[in-house]
Each structure stands twice: as C-alpha cells, then as structure tokens.
CSV table of C-alpha atoms in Angstrom, one decimal:
chain,number,residue,atom,x,y,z
A,1,UNK,CA,195.1,142.6,107.0
A,2,UNK,CA,191.2,141.9,107.2
A,3,UNK,CA,190.4,138.3,107.0
A,4,UNK,CA,189.4,136.9,103.7
A,5,UNK,CA,185.6,136.1,103.1
A,6,UNK,CA,184.7,132.5,103.3
A,7,UNK,CA,184.6,130.7,100.0
A,8,UNK,CA,181.1,130.0,98.5
A,9,UNK,CA,181.6,126.4,98.7
A,10,UNK,CA,181.3,126.9,102.5
A,11,UNK,CA,177.6,128.5,102.2
A,12,UNK,CA,176.5,126.3,99.3
A,13,UNK,CA,178.0,123.0,100.1
A,14,UNK,CA,175.3,119.9,99.3
A,15,UNK,CA,176.2,118.9,102.9
A,16,UNK,CA,175.0,122.3,104.4
A,17,UNK,CA,171.4,121.8,105.4
A,18,UNK,CA,169.2,124.9,104.6
A,19,UNK,CA,167.5,126.8,107.1
A,20,UNK,CA,165.3,129.8,107.5
A,21,UNK,CA,164.0,131.4,104.4
A,22,UNK,CA,166.4,129.2,102.3
A,23,UNK,CA,164.4,126.2,103.7
A,24,UNK,CA,161.1,127.7,102.5
A,25,UNK,CA,162.2,128.7,99.1
A,26,UNK,CA,163.6,125.1,99.0
A,27,UNK,CA,160.0,123.8,99.3
A,28,UNK,CA,158.9,125.5,96.4
A,29,UNK,CA,161.4,124.7,93.9
A,30,UNK,CA,159.8,122.6,91.0
A,31,UNK,CA,163.1,120.3,90.4
A,32,UNK,CA,165.7,119.4,92.7
A,33,UNK,CA,168.6,121.9,92.8
A,34,UNK,CA,172.2,121.0,93.6
A,35,UNK,CA,173.8,124.0,95.4
A,36,UNK,CA,177.2,124.7,94.2
A,37,UNK,CA,179.8,127.7,93.9
A,38,UNK,CA,178.6,127.8,90.3
A,39,UNK,CA,175.1,127.6,91.1
A,40,UNK,CA,174.2,130.4,93.5
A,41,UNK,CA,170.8,130.2,94.8
A,42,UNK,CA,170.2,133.7,93.7
A,43,UNK,CA,169.7,132.4,90.1
A,44,UNK,CA,166.8,130.1,91.1
A,45,UNK,CA,163.7,132.0,92.0
A,46,UNK,CA,160.9,130.3,93.8
A,47,UNK,CA,158.7,129.0,91.0
A,48,UNK,CA,155.3,128.5,92.8
A,49,UNK,CA,152.5,126.5,91.1
A,50,UNK,CA,149.2,128.4,91.5
A,51,UNK,CA,146.0,126.3,91.6
A,52,UNK,CA,143.4,127.6,88.8
A,53,UNK,CA,140.4,129.1,90.0
A,54,UNK,CA,138.5,127.8,87.0
A,55,UNK,CA,135.6,125.6,88.5
A,56,UNK,CA,135.8,121.6,87.8
A,57,UNK,CA,133.4,120.7,85.0
A,58,UNK,CA,131.3,117.8,86.0
A,59,UNK,CA,130.2,115.9,82.8
A,60,UNK,CA,126.6,114.9,83.0
A,61,UNK,CA,125.9,111.2,81.7
A,62,UNK,CA,124.0,110.6,78.6
A,63,UNK,CA,120.4,109.5,78.8
A,64,UNK,CA,120.5,105.7,80.1
A,65,UNK,CA,117.5,104.9,77.9
A,66,UNK,CA,117.8,106.8,74.4
A,67,UNK,CA,121.6,107.7,74.7
A,68,UNK,CA,121.0,111.3,74.0
A,69,UNK,CA,123.4,114.0,75.8
A,70,UNK,CA,122.1,115.5,79.1
A,71,UNK,CA,121.6,119.0,77.3
A,72,UNK,CA,118.7,117.6,75.4
A,73,UNK,CA,116.7,117.2,78.8
A,74,UNK,CA,114.6,114.2,77.3
A,75,UNK,CA,111.9,112.6,79.7
A,76,UNK,CA,112.9,109.1,79.1
A,77,UNK,CA,114.4,108.7,82.4
A,78,UNK,CA,111.4,110.3,84.2
A,79,UNK,CA,108.8,108.3,82.5
A,80,UNK,CA,110.9,105.1,83.1
A,81,UNK,CA,111.1,105.8,86.9
A,82,UNK,CA,107.4,106.4,86.9
A,83,UNK,CA,106.8,103.0,85.2
A,84,UNK,CA,109.2,101.5,87.6
A,85,UNK,CA,107.5,103.0,90.7
A,86,UNK,CA,104.0,101.6,89.4
A,87,UNK,CA,105.5,98.0,88.9
A,88,UNK,CA,107.2,98.1,92.3
A,89,UNK,CA,103.9,99.3,93.9
A,90,UNK,CA,101.9,96.7,92.1
A,91,UNK,CA,104.3,93.9,93.3
A,92,UNK,CA,104.7,94.9,97.0
A,93,UNK,CA,101.5,97.0,97.7
A,94,UNK,CA,98.7,94.9,95.9
A,95,UNK,CA,98.4,92.4,98.8
A,96,UNK,CA,98.3,95.1,101.3
A,97,UNK,CA,95.6,97.2,99.4
A,98,UNK,CA,93.8,93.8,99.2
A,99,UNK,CA,93.9,93.2,102.8
A,100,UNK,CA,92.9,96.7,103.7
A,101,UNK,CA,89.9,96.6,101.3
A,102,UNK,CA,88.8,93.4,103.0
A,103,UNK,CA,89.1,94.4,106.4
A,104,UNK,CA,87.2,97.6,105.7
A,105,UNK,CA,84.3,96.0,103.9
A,106,UNK,CA,84.1,93.4,106.5
A,107,UNK,CA,83.8,95.9,109.2
A,108,UNK,CA,81.5,98.1,107.4
A,109,UNK,CA,79.1,95.1,106.5
A,110,UNK,CA,78.9,94.2,110.4
A,111,UNK,CA,78.1,97.7,111.3
A,112,UNK,CA,75.3,98.1,108.6
A,113,UNK,CA,73.8,95.0,109.7
A,114,UNK,CA,73.9,95.9,113.5
A,115,UNK,CA,72.5,99.2,112.5
A,116,UNK,CA,69.7,97.7,110.3
A,117,UNK,CA,69.0,95.2,113.4
A,118,UNK,CA,68.6,98.0,115.7
A,119,UNK,CA,66.1,99.7,113.4
A,120,UNK,CA,64.2,96.6,112.8
A,121,UNK,CA,64.1,95.8,116.4
A,122,UNK,CA,62.3,99.0,117.2
A,123,UNK,CA,60.2,98.8,114.1
A,124,UNK,CA,58.9,95.0,115.3
A,125,UNK,CA,58.3,96.4,118.9
A,126,UNK,CA,56.2,99.1,117.6
A,127,UNK,CA,54.3,96.7,115.3
A,128,UNK,CA,53.8,94.3,118.4
A,129,UNK,CA,52.4,97.2,120.4
A,130,UNK,CA,49.9,98.1,117.4
A,131,UNK,CA,48.7,94.3,117.0
A,132,UNK,CA,48.2,94.2,120.8
A,133,UNK,CA,46.0,97.5,120.6
A,134,UNK,CA,44.0,96.3,117.7
A,135,UNK,CA,43.4,92.9,119.7
A,136,UNK,CA,42.3,94.6,122.7
A,137,UNK,CA,40.0,97.0,120.9
A,138,UNK,CA,38.2,94.1,119.2
A,139,UNK,CA,37.8,92.3,122.3
A,140,UNK,CA,36.5,95.2,124.2
A,141,UNK,CA,34.0,96.3,121.7
A,142,UNK,CA,33.1,93.0,119.7
A,143,UNK,CA,34.2,90.4,122.2
A,144,UNK,CA,36.0,88.8,119.1
A,145,UNK,CA,39.3,88.7,117.3
A,146,UNK,CA,40.4,91.6,115.4
A,147,UNK,CA,39.4,91.5,111.4
A,148,UNK,CA,42.1,89.9,109.4
A,149,UNK,CA,42.3,93.0,107.1
A,150,UNK,CA,43.5,95.1,110.4
A,151,UNK,CA,46.1,92.8,111.1
A,152,UNK,CA,47.2,92.7,107.2
A,153,UNK,CA,47.2,96.2,107.2
A,154,UNK,CA,49.7,96.3,110.3
A,155,UNK,CA,51.8,93.7,108.6
A,156,UNK,CA,52.0,95.7,105.4
A,157,UNK,CA,53.1,98.8,107.4
A,158,UNK,CA,55.8,96.6,109.1
A,159,UNK,CA,57.1,95.6,105.8
A,160,UNK,CA,57.2,99.1,104.3
A,161,UNK,CA,58.9,100.3,107.3
A,162,UNK,CA,61.6,97.4,107.0
A,163,UNK,CA,62.2,98.3,103.7
A,164,UNK,CA,62.8,102.0,104.5
A,165,UNK,CA,65.2,101.0,107.4
A,166,UNK,CA,67.1,98.7,105.1
A,167,UNK,CA,67.3,101.4,102.4
A,168,UNK,CA,68.5,103.8,104.9
A,169,UNK,CA,71.1,101.5,106.4
A,170,UNK,CA,72.5,100.8,102.8
A,171,UNK,CA,72.7,104.5,102.0
A,172,UNK,CA,75.0,104.8,105.0
A,173,UNK,CA,77.8,102.9,103.4
A,174,UNK,CA,80.0,105.6,102.0
A,175,UNK,CA,80.5,107.4,105.3
A,176,UNK,CA,80.8,104.0,107.0
A,177,UNK,CA,83.6,102.9,104.6
A,178,UNK,CA,85.4,106.3,104.9
A,179,UNK,CA,85.4,105.8,108.8
A,180,UNK,CA,87.0,102.6,108.6
A,181,UNK,CA,89.5,103.5,106.0
A,182,UNK,CA,90.4,106.4,108.2
A,183,UNK,CA,91.1,104.0,111.1
A,184,UNK,CA,93.9,102.2,108.8
A,185,UNK,CA,97.4,103.2,110.1
A,186,UNK,CA,100.5,102.7,107.7
A,187,UNK,CA,103.7,104.0,109.4
A,188,UNK,CA,106.7,105.1,107.3
A,189,UNK,CA,110.2,104.4,108.9
A,190,UNK,CA,112.2,107.5,110.0
A,191,UNK,CA,115.1,108.6,107.9
A,192,UNK,CA,117.6,107.8,110.6
A,193,UNK,CA,116.8,104.1,111.0
A,194,UNK,CA,119.4,101.6,109.6
A,195,UNK,CA,117.4,100.0,107.1
A,196,UNK,CA,116.7,103.6,105.5
A,197,UNK,CA,120.3,105.1,105.9
A,198,UNK,CA,122.2,101.8,104.5
A,199,UNK,CA,119.9,99.6,102.8
A,200,UNK,CA,121.3,96.0,102.6
A,201,UNK,CA,121.4,96.1,98.8
A,202,UNK,CA,124.1,94.7,96.7
A,203,UNK,CA,125.5,97.0,94.0
A,204,UNK,CA,125.7,94.3,91.5
A,205,UNK,CA,122.8,91.9,92.1
A,206,UNK,CA,120.3,94.4,93.5
A,207,UNK,CA,118.1,92.7,96.4
A,208,UNK,CA,119.4,89.7,98.0
A,209,UNK,CA,118.7,86.3,97.1
A,210,UNK,CA,115.4,86.4,99.2
A,211,UNK,CA,113.8,88.8,97.0
A,212,UNK,CA,113.4,91.4,99.7
A,213,UNK,CA,110.8,91.8,102.4
A,214,UNK,CA,107.1,91.9,101.5
A,215,UNK,CA,105.1,94.7,103.0
A,216,UNK,CA,102.6,93.2,105.5
A,217,UNK,CA,99.4,94.8,107.1
A,218,UNK,CA,99.3,93.8,110.9
A,219,UNK,CA,95.6,93.7,111.8
A,220,UNK,CA,94.9,93.1,115.5
A,221,UNK,CA,93.5,89.9,116.6
A,222,UNK,CA,89.8,90.4,117.4
A,223,UNK,CA,87.3,87.7,118.0
A,224,UNK,CA,84.3,88.3,115.7
A,225,UNK,CA,80.9,86.4,115.6
A,226,UNK,CA,80.7,86.7,111.8
A,227,UNK,CA,81.8,84.2,109.1
A,228,UNK,CA,85.5,84.7,107.8
A,229,UNK,CA,84.8,87.3,105.0
A,230,UNK,CA,88.3,87.1,103.6
A,231,UNK,CA,87.2,84.1,101.7
A,232,UNK,CA,84.1,85.6,100.2
A,233,UNK,CA,83.9,87.4,96.8
A,234,UNK,CA,82.0,90.5,96.2
A,235,UNK,CA,79.0,88.5,94.8
A,236,UNK,CA,79.0,86.1,97.8
A,237,UNK,CA,79.2,88.9,100.4
A,238,UNK,CA,76.4,90.8,98.9
A,239,UNK,CA,74.4,87.6,99.1
A,240,UNK,CA,75.4,87.3,102.6
A,241,UNK,CA,74.3,90.5,103.6
A,242,UNK,CA,70.8,90.2,102.0
A,243,UNK,CA,70.5,86.9,103.8
A,244,UNK,CA,71.5,88.0,107.2
A,245,UNK,CA,69.2,91.0,106.7
A,246,UNK,CA,66.2,88.9,105.9
A,247,UNK,CA,67.2,86.6,108.9
A,248,UNK,CA,66.9,89.8,111.0
A,249,UNK,CA,63.6,90.6,109.7
A,250,UNK,CA,62.2,87.1,110.2
A,251,UNK,CA,63.7,87.2,113.9
C-alpha cells in the first residue's frame, strides 16, 4: 500500500516558516493571514498595491498681499518686492554712494586744479617773456621804460588767457568724473561663500539683534595736501575751487 499523503496541517501549520515563492507572496499580502488546513494559500492571491502615476498636485499659495488665488497672477508681490529692494538699498547703500560721490568729487577737483595750474604756469611764463621783450626794446630804442599801455595790453592778454584756461579746465569735469567713477571697485561675494550659502538669518526674528552688517567702502589711505573735502558741502566746495584758482593765478 502506497504511503498516505501528508496532512495539510503539516504544510500549512502556523509554526512552519514560509520559504521561496511563498515568502515572496507573503510580503504582498494586505492583511496577515493565518494558514490552516481550512484556509489554503491558493484562496489568497497576492494583492499588490500599485502606486498611482498621477502627478502630485502642488497647491500654490494665495497672494500674500491681496489674498487673491495664484491663478489671478496679480502683481502685488512683485511690486512689493521692488519697494522692499528700494528701501533696503536706501538703508544700506546710501552711505556708500555718498562716500563714493565725495571721493570722486574731491579727486576730480584736485585734478582740475592741477591741470589749471599747469596751464596758468605756461601762460605766466609766456607773459613774463613778453614783458621782458617789451622792456628790452624800449631800453634799446628809447633808453626808457616801456609805455604803460604796452604793459597794460600784455596784462590784459594774460587775463584773457587765464580765463580761457580756467574755462577749458572746468569743461573737462565730465570726463574726469567718469574716469574716477571708473576707478571705484565694488566686489560681490561668490555664491560658494558661507555667508551666501547659509545666511545667519533667523527664520522667526529676521536679522539678528545687531541689525546686520553695514556696507562700507574701503578707501586706500593716501596723504593729500588739500583740505578734508568730506566736511565740505557743494556750495563750499565750489567756493574752495574758485579761491584756489584765484590763488593760483595770483601766484
């Protein structure tokens, strides 16, 4: 007599570990199943939960200013950002712009005065040679001093020349100002610097208690013979320029 087949309980006893394909099928069962002779695994097909291919819908927030939905595409936030940029620029960059303007203006005035001094030096040398020729000619031909009208004409010519030199010097201000503005160097930090990648800003309180760092312009220390033009206003600087020009002419 052939041996009798083993009982189903020997195959599906709860104490019998699942191996092979049965173990794989067990991983996909949605609910724990108790294997028993009355519950063969053939009755429990693997129920696989497939992920949906539908994209996850991201909900755009409403406008932070007018509370309209994102589909309205209002310009409130863009305009608000422009206003915030202008306000931050005024707070952080006004002092820098003032320092740059003062530095450029002072150096441009110094250059114009030096240029005018060079022109007037040539003009006065030519005037001195002209007066010397007039004096020698009067002494040679008349054995006397030159006539006062000749000296007055020479002085008047010198005055006209100095006025022309000063006008030519002042008319060079635009190119001189552009030159010194071109020497200003403002460096932006790199994107890989720690302060740019991880700004030390609090998510709740914004900038720290110190109020953030101020933008400063580092100017090289150079000894200069002129007065401290930073303390001068526009009107006083104009008067200083005219006085310096007059002193140059008189010298």
